[in-house]
């Protein structure tokens, strides 16, 4: 009997198994431990994406910057407006915080009114609105005022001077008054100063 033949078959089978094992891809064969090419860890909260989590940039603030307007700025705005319309009577100075400009109303001798916009320093006219017919009562008040708006501003006591918000000519009872809204330096509450538009005295 020939007993060597089974040994040959067994040896051939072993060679075939070895060859098959050698053909298995390295990644498939490495089923334990760290992977050959590790994938970057997923960020928390992400789905199906890999890589380092990034923070979306914050949208810039749209809130306009507010300029700090001093007494000098208010006086300059009044002087610039007066030079642009000589002979006119300025009855209103108002600072628009959101637009960062001064509004100045001027009554002219021909019974018209013009509104100017000036930069925060009061040196530059940004816009002049079209002339319009003035209200008869406003014209009468403008003619009645003996103390002009600049003199009224100068009448504010030094300890109340600081930031100027607005100056308006208005009738209060039987008196014609300049109403001046200011924020005194070093304080947090606005103050209204009243100046008699006929006598110039503080009320």
PDB file of C-alpha atoms in Angstrom:
ATOM      1  CA  UNK A   1       0.000   0.000   0.000  1.00  0.00           C
ATOM      2  CA  UNK A   2       1.143   3.552  -0.740  1.00  0.00           C
ATOM      3  CA  UNK A   3       0.877   5.707   2.457  1.00  0.00           C
ATOM      4  CA  UNK A   4       2.713   8.814   1.107  1.00  0.00           C
ATOM      5  CA  UNK A   5      -0.061  10.128  -1.112  1.00  0.00           C
ATOM      6  CA  UNK A   6      -2.265  11.528   1.719  1.00  0.00           C
ATOM      7  CA  UNK A   7       0.731  13.393   3.101  1.00  0.00           C
ATOM      8  CA  UNK A   8       1.278  15.086  -0.232  1.00  0.00           C
ATOM      9  CA  UNK A   9      -2.369  16.168  -0.387  1.00  0.00           C
ATOM     10  CA  UNK A  10      -2.217  17.508   3.147  1.00  0.00           C
ATOM     11  CA  UNK A  11       0.920  19.465   2.368  1.00  0.00           C
ATOM     12  CA  UNK A  12      -0.673  20.948  -0.727  1.00  0.00           C
ATOM     13  CA  UNK A  13      -3.705  21.994   1.288  1.00  0.00           C
ATOM     14  CA  UNK A  14      -1.489  23.744   3.832  1.00  0.00           C
ATOM     15  CA  UNK A  15       0.277  25.676   1.071  1.00  0.00           C
ATOM     16  CA  UNK A  16      -3.081  26.797  -0.355  1.00  0.00           C
ATOM     17  CA  UNK A  17      -4.312  28.009   3.035  1.00  0.00           C
ATOM     18  CA  UNK A  18      -1.078  29.916   3.556  1.00  0.00           C
ATOM     19  CA  UNK A  19      -1.436  31.558   0.161  1.00  0.00           C
ATOM     20  CA  UNK A  20      -4.998  32.613   0.885  1.00  0.00           C
ATOM     21  CA  UNK A  21      -4.045  34.133   4.207  1.00  0.00           C
ATOM     22  CA  UNK A  22      -1.269  36.056   2.525  1.00  0.00           C
ATOM     23  CA  UNK A  23      -3.763  37.553   0.073  1.00  0.00           C
ATOM     24  CA  UNK A  24      -6.006  39.077   2.774  1.00  0.00           C
ATOM     25  CA  UNK A  25      -5.698  42.930   2.798  1.00  0.00           C
ATOM     26  CA  UNK A  26      -3.775  44.371   5.714  1.00  0.00           C
ATOM     27  CA  UNK A  27      -6.703  46.532   6.876  1.00  0.00           C
ATOM     28  CA  UNK A  28      -9.021  43.527   6.972  1.00  0.00           C
ATOM     29  CA  UNK A  29      -6.477  41.451   8.780  1.00  0.00           C
ATOM     30  CA  UNK A  30      -5.943  44.098  11.441  1.00  0.00           C
ATOM     31  CA  UNK A  31      -9.173  43.583  13.361  1.00  0.00           C
ATOM     32  CA  UNK A  32      -7.833  44.485  16.791  1.00  0.00           C
ATOM     33  CA  UNK A  33      -5.919  47.445  18.198  1.00  0.00           C
ATOM     34  CA  UNK A  34      -5.567  50.855  16.550  1.00  0.00           C
ATOM     35  CA  UNK A  35      -6.428  51.156  12.851  1.00  0.00           C
ATOM     36  CA  UNK A  36      -3.649  51.747  10.364  1.00  0.00           C
ATOM     37  CA  UNK A  37      -5.088  55.090   9.223  1.00  0.00           C
ATOM     38  CA  UNK A  38      -7.093  56.386  12.208  1.00  0.00           C
ATOM     39  CA  UNK A  39     -10.000  58.704  11.422  1.00  0.00           C
ATOM     40  CA  UNK A  40     -10.125  62.087  13.172  1.00  0.00           C
ATOM     41  CA  UNK A  41     -12.636  61.999  16.043  1.00  0.00           C
ATOM     42  CA  UNK A  42     -16.071  63.387  15.322  1.00  0.00           C
ATOM     43  CA  UNK A  43     -17.064  66.615  17.006  1.00  0.00           C
ATOM     44  CA  UNK A  44     -19.893  66.415  19.491  1.00  0.00           C
ATOM     45  CA  UNK A  45     -23.257  67.252  18.023  1.00  0.00           C
ATOM     46  CA  UNK A  46     -22.204  66.606  14.393  1.00  0.00           C
ATOM     47  CA  UNK A  47     -23.733  63.869  12.257  1.00  0.00           C
ATOM     48  CA  UNK A  48     -21.727  61.986   9.679  1.00  0.00           C
ATOM     49  CA  UNK A  49     -18.883  64.513   9.518  1.00  0.00           C
ATOM     50  CA  UNK A  50     -15.389  64.235  10.854  1.00  0.00           C
ATOM     51  CA  UNK A  51     -12.820  66.805  11.802  1.00  0.00           C
ATOM     52  CA  UNK A  52     -12.350  69.438  14.450  1.00  0.00           C
ATOM     53  CA  UNK A  53     -15.431  71.418  15.479  1.00  0.00           C
ATOM     54  CA  UNK A  54     -15.339  75.102  14.552  1.00  0.00           C
ATOM     55  CA  UNK A  55     -17.281  78.020  16.017  1.00  0.00           C
ATOM     56  CA  UNK A  56     -19.284  80.192  13.635  1.00  0.00           C
ATOM     57  CA  UNK A  57     -18.067  83.816  13.638  1.00  0.00           C
ATOM     58  CA  UNK A  58     -20.213  86.261  15.579  1.00  0.00           C
ATOM     59  CA  UNK A  59     -22.094  88.751  13.431  1.00  0.00           C
ATOM     60  CA  UNK A  60     -20.818  92.311  13.915  1.00  0.00           C
ATOM     61  CA  UNK A  61     -22.934  94.681  15.983  1.00  0.00           C
ATOM     62  CA  UNK A  62     -25.248  96.884  13.991  1.00  0.00           C
ATOM     63  CA  UNK A  63     -25.788  99.326  16.681  1.00  0.00           C
ATOM     64  CA  UNK A  64     -24.489 102.668  15.572  1.00  0.00           C
ATOM     65  CA  UNK A  65     -21.862 104.367  17.665  1.00  0.00           C
ATOM     66  CA  UNK A  66     -23.049 107.309  19.649  1.00  0.00           C
ATOM     67  CA  UNK A  67     -20.910 110.442  19.622  1.00  0.00           C
ATOM     68  CA  UNK A  68     -20.398 112.484  22.793  1.00  0.00           C
ATOM     69  CA  UNK A  69     -21.503 116.034  21.995  1.00  0.00           C
ATOM     70  CA  UNK A  70     -20.047 118.813  24.105  1.00  0.00           C
ATOM     71  CA  UNK A  71     -21.118 122.408  24.616  1.00  0.00           C
ATOM     72  CA  UNK A  72     -18.405 123.404  22.164  1.00  0.00           C
ATOM     73  CA  UNK A  73     -19.904 121.101  19.495  1.00  0.00           C
ATOM     74  CA  UNK A  74     -23.379 122.559  20.036  1.00  0.00           C
ATOM     75  CA  UNK A  75     -22.072 126.122  19.798  1.00  0.00           C
ATOM     76  CA  UNK A  76     -20.156 125.269  16.642  1.00  0.00           C
ATOM     77  CA  UNK A  77     -23.271 123.769  15.047  1.00  0.00           C
ATOM     78  CA  UNK A  78     -25.229 126.955  15.810  1.00  0.00           C
ATOM     79  CA  UNK A  79     -22.483 129.167  14.412  1.00  0.00           C
ATOM     80  CA  UNK A  80     -22.168 127.090  11.232  1.00  0.00           C
ATOM     81  CA  UNK A  81     -25.927 127.181  10.653  1.00  0.00           C
ATOM     82  CA  UNK A  82     -26.093 130.937  11.271  1.00  0.00           C
ATOM     83  CA  UNK A  83     -23.306 131.563   8.769  1.00  0.00           C
ATOM     84  CA  UNK A  84     -25.107 129.450   6.159  1.00  0.00           C
ATOM     85  CA  UNK A  85     -28.337 131.456   6.572  1.00  0.00           C
ATOM     86  CA  UNK A  86     -27.495 134.958   7.799  1.00  0.00           C
ATOM     87  CA  UNK A  87     -30.482 136.881   9.108  1.00  0.00           C
ATOM     88  CA  UNK A  88     -32.379 133.705   9.976  1.00  0.00           C
ATOM     89  CA  UNK A  89     -33.577 132.844  13.474  1.00  0.00           C
ATOM     90  CA  UNK A  90     -32.553 129.433  14.802  1.00  0.00           C
ATOM     91  CA  UNK A  91     -35.335 128.063  16.983  1.00  0.00           C
ATOM     92  CA  UNK A  92     -34.347 124.446  17.414  1.00  0.00           C
ATOM     93  CA  UNK A  93     -31.149 122.437  17.872  1.00  0.00           C
ATOM     94  CA  UNK A  94     -31.516 118.695  18.315  1.00  0.00           C
ATOM     95  CA  UNK A  95     -28.921 115.938  18.364  1.00  0.00           C
ATOM     96  CA  UNK A  96     -30.043 112.703  16.684  1.00  0.00           C
ATOM     97  CA  UNK A  97     -28.087 110.025  18.539  1.00  0.00           C
ATOM     98  CA  UNK A  98     -28.947 107.171  16.165  1.00  0.00           C
ATOM     99  CA  UNK A  99     -28.002 109.197  13.119  1.00  0.00           C
ATOM    100  CA  UNK A 100     -25.033 110.897  14.781  1.00  0.00           C
ATOM    101  CA  UNK A 101     -25.889 114.366  13.492  1.00  0.00           C
ATOM    102  CA  UNK A 102     -27.334 117.698  14.560  1.00  0.00           C
ATOM    103  CA  UNK A 103     -30.700 118.925  13.273  1.00  0.00           C
ATOM    104  CA  UNK A 104     -31.045 122.710  13.146  1.00  0.00           C
ATOM    105  CA  UNK A 105     -34.263 124.567  12.258  1.00  0.00           C
ATOM    106  CA  UNK A 106     -33.971 128.115  10.924  1.00  0.00           C
ATOM    107  CA  UNK A 107     -36.799 130.583  10.304  1.00  0.00           C
ATOM    108  CA  UNK A 108     -36.086 133.027   7.500  1.00  0.00           C
ATOM    109  CA  UNK A 109     -37.373 136.547   6.878  1.00  0.00           C
ATOM    110  CA  UNK A 110     -39.602 135.381   3.995  1.00  0.00           C
ATOM    111  CA  UNK A 111     -41.631 133.174   6.392  1.00  0.00           C
ATOM    112  CA  UNK A 112     -39.977 129.976   5.240  1.00  0.00           C
ATOM    113  CA  UNK A 113     -38.167 127.427   7.348  1.00  0.00           C
ATOM    114  CA  UNK A 114     -35.135 125.330   6.514  1.00  0.00           C
ATOM    115  CA  UNK A 115     -33.685 122.323   8.327  1.00  0.00           C
ATOM    116  CA  UNK A 116     -29.979 121.516   8.250  1.00  0.00           C
ATOM    117  CA  UNK A 117     -28.140 118.362   9.226  1.00  0.00           C
ATOM    118  CA  UNK A 118     -24.612 118.829  10.572  1.00  0.00           C
ATOM    119  CA  UNK A 119     -21.919 116.389  11.631  1.00  0.00           C
ATOM    120  CA  UNK A 120     -21.311 115.795  15.389  1.00  0.00           C
ATOM    121  CA  UNK A 121     -18.587 118.448  15.526  1.00  0.00           C
ATOM    122  CA  UNK A 122     -20.968 121.049  14.085  1.00  0.00           C
ATOM    123  CA  UNK A 123     -18.432 122.112  11.477  1.00  0.00           C
ATOM    124  CA  UNK A 124     -19.870 120.454   8.365  1.00  0.00           C
ATOM    125  CA  UNK A 125     -23.351 120.708   6.840  1.00  0.00           C
ATOM    126  CA  UNK A 126     -24.333 117.222   5.691  1.00  0.00           C
ATOM    127  CA  UNK A 127     -27.765 118.010   4.263  1.00  0.00           C
ATOM    128  CA  UNK A 128     -30.096 120.941   3.675  1.00  0.00           C
ATOM    129  CA  UNK A 129     -33.752 120.026   3.332  1.00  0.00           C
ATOM    130  CA  UNK A 130     -36.000 121.940   0.913  1.00  0.00           C
ATOM    131  CA  UNK A 131     -37.503 125.203   2.134  1.00  0.00           C
ATOM    132  CA  UNK A 132     -41.042 125.002   3.474  1.00  0.00           C
ATOM    133  CA  UNK A 133     -43.596 127.508   4.672  1.00  0.00           C
ATOM    134  CA  UNK A 134     -43.338 128.074   8.402  1.00  0.00           C
ATOM    135  CA  UNK A 135     -46.242 127.936  10.827  1.00  0.00           C
ATOM    136  CA  UNK A 136     -47.520 131.407  11.711  1.00  0.00           C
ATOM    137  CA  UNK A 137     -47.315 130.764  15.468  1.00  0.00           C
ATOM    138  CA  UNK A 138     -43.716 129.592  15.139  1.00  0.00           C
ATOM    139  CA  UNK A 139     -42.862 132.703  13.141  1.00  0.00           C
ATOM    140  CA  UNK A 140     -44.412 134.884  15.837  1.00  0.00           C
ATOM    141  CA  UNK A 141     -42.367 133.131  18.547  1.00  0.00           C
ATOM    142  CA  UNK A 142     -39.166 133.507  16.532  1.00  0.00           C
ATOM    143  CA  UNK A 143     -39.783 137.263  16.148  1.00  0.00           C
ATOM    144  CA  UNK A 144     -40.698 137.660  19.813  1.00  0.00           C
ATOM    145  CA  UNK A 145     -37.492 136.059  21.126  1.00  0.00           C
ATOM    146  CA  UNK A 146     -35.030 138.738  22.241  1.00  0.00           C
ATOM    147  CA  UNK A 147     -32.429 136.251  23.449  1.00  0.00           C
ATOM    148  CA  UNK A 148     -31.126 134.110  20.621  1.00  0.00           C
ATOM    149  CA  UNK A 149     -30.410 130.411  20.921  1.00  0.00           C
ATOM    150  CA  UNK A 150     -26.644 130.821  21.308  1.00  0.00           C
ATOM    151  CA  UNK A 151     -27.061 133.320  24.154  1.00  0.00           C
ATOM    152  CA  UNK A 152     -29.488 130.918  25.816  1.00  0.00           C
ATOM    153  CA  UNK A 153     -26.917 128.119  25.643  1.00  0.00           C
ATOM    154  CA  UNK A 154     -24.278 130.405  27.134  1.00  0.00           C
ATOM    155  CA  UNK A 155     -26.646 131.122  30.034  1.00  0.00           C
ATOM    156  CA  UNK A 156     -26.463 127.516  31.263  1.00  0.00           C
ATOM    157  CA  UNK A 157     -24.525 127.483  34.578  1.00  0.00           C
ATOM    158  CA  UNK A 158     -21.051 125.968  34.340  1.00  0.00           C
ATOM    159  CA  UNK A 159     -21.836 123.189  36.833  1.00  0.00           C
ATOM    160  CA  UNK A 160     -24.633 121.956  34.537  1.00  0.00           C
ATOM    161  CA  UNK A 161     -22.611 121.965  31.349  1.00  0.00           C
ATOM    162  CA  UNK A 162     -21.665 118.688  29.708  1.00  0.00           C
ATOM    163  CA  UNK A 163     -23.453 116.877  26.877  1.00  0.00           C
ATOM    164  CA  UNK A 164     -26.094 118.829  24.941  1.00  0.00           C
ATOM    165  CA  UNK A 165     -29.135 116.952  23.631  1.00  0.00           C
ATOM    166  CA  UNK A 166     -31.512 119.636  22.398  1.00  0.00           C
ATOM    167  CA  UNK A 167     -32.567 123.289  22.618  1.00  0.00           C
ATOM    168  CA  UNK A 168     -36.127 124.315  21.768  1.00  0.00           C
ATOM    169  CA  UNK A 169     -38.077 127.564  21.780  1.00  0.00           C
ATOM    170  CA  UNK A 170     -41.448 126.972  23.395  1.00  0.00           C
ATOM    171  CA  UNK A 171     -44.333 128.733  25.096  1.00  0.00           C
ATOM    172  CA  UNK A 172     -44.800 127.672  28.711  1.00  0.00           C
ATOM    173  CA  UNK A 173     -47.842 129.393  30.123  1.00  0.00           C
ATOM    174  CA  UNK A 174     -47.385 133.065  29.372  1.00  0.00           C
ATOM    175  CA  UNK A 175     -43.609 132.822  29.036  1.00  0.00           C
ATOM    176  CA  UNK A 176     -41.530 132.217  25.944  1.00  0.00           C
ATOM    177  CA  UNK A 177     -38.685 129.974  27.047  1.00  0.00           C
ATOM    178  CA  UNK A 178     -35.632 128.281  25.710  1.00  0.00           C
ATOM    179  CA  UNK A 179     -35.695 124.675  26.935  1.00  0.00           C
ATOM    180  CA  UNK A 180     -32.215 123.160  27.030  1.00  0.00           C
ATOM    181  CA  UNK A 181     -31.703 119.459  27.788  1.00  0.00           C
ATOM    182  CA  UNK A 182     -28.218 118.609  29.017  1.00  0.00           C
ATOM    183  CA  UNK A 183     -26.340 115.849  30.797  1.00  0.00           C
ATOM    184  CA  UNK A 184     -23.996 117.560  33.276  1.00  0.00           C
ATOM    185  CA  UNK A 185     -20.440 116.247  33.300  1.00  0.00           C
ATOM    186  CA  UNK A 186     -19.977 113.425  35.800  1.00  0.00           C
ATOM    187  CA  UNK A 187     -23.712 112.809  36.234  1.00  0.00           C
ATOM    188  CA  UNK A 188     -26.040 110.099  34.907  1.00  0.00           C
ATOM    189  CA  UNK A 189     -29.358 111.982  34.831  1.00  0.00           C
ATOM    190  CA  UNK A 190     -30.354 114.572  32.255  1.00  0.00           C
ATOM    191  CA  UNK A 191     -31.292 118.080  33.370  1.00  0.00           C
ATOM    192  CA  UNK A 192     -33.556 120.620  31.689  1.00  0.00           C
ATOM    193  CA  UNK A 193     -32.509 124.248  31.938  1.00  0.00           C
ATOM    194  CA  UNK A 194     -35.090 126.961  31.219  1.00  0.00           C
ATOM    195  CA  UNK A 195     -34.002 130.376  29.979  1.00  0.00           C
ATOM    196  CA  UNK A 196     -36.458 133.227  29.488  1.00  0.00           C
ATOM    197  CA  UNK A 197     -36.284 134.120  25.790  1.00  0.00           C
ATOM    198  CA  UNK A 198     -37.183 137.748  26.501  1.00  0.00           C
ATOM    199  CA  UNK A 199     -35.128 138.612  29.586  1.00  0.00           C
ATOM    200  CA  UNK A 200     -32.364 135.979  29.429  1.00  0.00           C
ATOM    201  CA  UNK A 201     -32.846 135.003  33.071  1.00  0.00           C
ATOM    202  CA  UNK A 202     -32.905 131.426  34.332  1.00  0.00           C
ATOM    203  CA  UNK A 203     -36.350 130.155  35.274  1.00  0.00           C
TER     204      UNK A 203
END
